[in-house]
């Protein structure tokens, strides 16, 4: 498939049109922030190839996602903030890390074994996080077992990963692939890269893994369950095949499937408001996890905003129960957890799966 660019996509059509709409929607909200404070920080636990670990998740403020500024992805409510000078300094980024360490110190008994750093962009893009800062952060977390770093595939390379594995830290790069199907990624999500770029990033990670003496390196793929414009059954089919394709790529050991939720100031929100979008059923999430349980990768899902109209939901009666089964599956990878949940609304979901077509969706809300 050809690469989308203004040359192959006519002006005002395809990705160009998506970007125009997204820029207009995002511009309705202005945001500014303090470059010395992280966007968010929290403690949790996570399933990793090395077992379940206590985690510290950090969302760094790095000056923001360039793609969001261009227009960006149809479901992402991230508002392109502007920072004076367009980037965040080494000192400010290290202040953000200090704030996170203080948060951990105050709220946890011991240091987390797993550190996860997201930037709403690419941690490995040196225009966001320079080499000096990257190495200082690697040094700061040298005593931890494992680190997850978010990046677009373009910026993944073996040397940058080596800054972390060199300290003996197992390193995972989290890539927002969204789907393995290029057509869906380009036209429904409005993300510009190809599956082949993801495969290249996995090769870089596999090489870093082979070069590391006492640490592992790998890729964690983030997929989007039910982008706009797909019916429930198309979304399910797309997820099953995406998980299978990701699991087959050497270097990719984990797939995190994120059900789409309706965020403000997005194209998904516009569609939702006009009765043109329903977030996925939790039954769909459970079904995909069951169908892909025997693939050669850890498959997890953390439905955000479950049970609400703007988040993944069933009938409201059974939402908490199904969500709990999904969380159990995340930790144990045992599909039998889903045998223990049932509800009358499963029949409605099955009917939607069978009868919803793109011209009548959403068939129910
Ligand atoms: S999903 Fe990621 S790449 Fe897309 S606009 Fe949001 S922050 Fe940027
Ligand atoms: Zn129900």
mmCIF file of C-alpha atoms and ligand atoms in Angstrom, residues 26 65-69 71-78 119-121 150 152 178 189-192, ligand 1:
data_model
loop_
_atom_site.group_PDB
_atom_site.id
_atom_site.type_symbol
_atom_site.label_atom_id
_atom_site.label_comp_id
_atom_site.label_asym_id
_atom_site.label_seq_id
_atom_site.Cartn_x
_atom_site.Cartn_y
_atom_site.Cartn_z
ATOM 1 C CA UNK A 26 -8.697 20.873 18.822
ATOM 2 C CA UNK A 65 2.799 15.549 20.067
ATOM 3 C CA UNK A 66 3.737 17.104 16.760
ATOM 4 C CA UNK A 67 1.151 14.947 15.005
ATOM 5 C CA UNK A 68 -1.594 16.381 17.250
ATOM 6 C CA UNK A 69 -0.471 19.840 16.212
ATOM 7 C CA UNK A 71 -4.318 17.570 13.225
ATOM 8 C CA UNK A 72 -3.662 14.135 14.600
ATOM 9 C CA UNK A 73 -5.529 10.968 15.422
ATOM 10 C CA UNK A 74 -9.318 10.889 15.275
ATOM 11 C CA UNK A 75 -9.838 9.508 18.803
ATOM 12 C CA UNK A 76 -7.104 11.370 20.699
ATOM 13 C CA UNK A 77 -8.233 14.209 22.940
ATOM 14 C CA UNK A 78 -4.707 15.282 23.553
ATOM 15 C CA UNK A 119 5.135 11.510 26.621
ATOM 16 C CA UNK A 120 2.055 11.813 24.401
ATOM 17 C CA UNK A 121 4.645 11.718 21.676
ATOM 18 C CA UNK A 150 6.644 5.213 24.570
ATOM 19 C CA UNK A 152 6.535 6.143 17.447
ATOM 20 C CA UNK A 178 -3.506 0.947 16.839
ATOM 21 C CA UNK A 189 -7.361 6.536 12.989
ATOM 22 C CA UNK A 190 -5.541 9.091 10.803
ATOM 23 C CA UNK A 191 -2.107 7.811 11.829
ATOM 24 C CA UNK A 192 0.561 8.170 9.195
HETATM 25 S S1 LIG B 1 -2.706 9.297 19.603
HETATM 26 FE FE1 LIG B 1 -0.534 9.811 19.922
HETATM 27 S S2 LIG B 1 0.194 10.304 17.829
HETATM 28 FE FE2 LIG B 1 -2.034 10.444 17.771
HETATM 29 S S3 LIG B 1 -2.486 12.622 18.154
HETATM 30 FE FE3 LIG B 1 -2.607 11.524 20.118
HETATM 31 S S4 LIG B 1 -0.591 11.770 21.071
HETATM 32 FE FE4 LIG B 1 -0.379 12.243 18.866
#
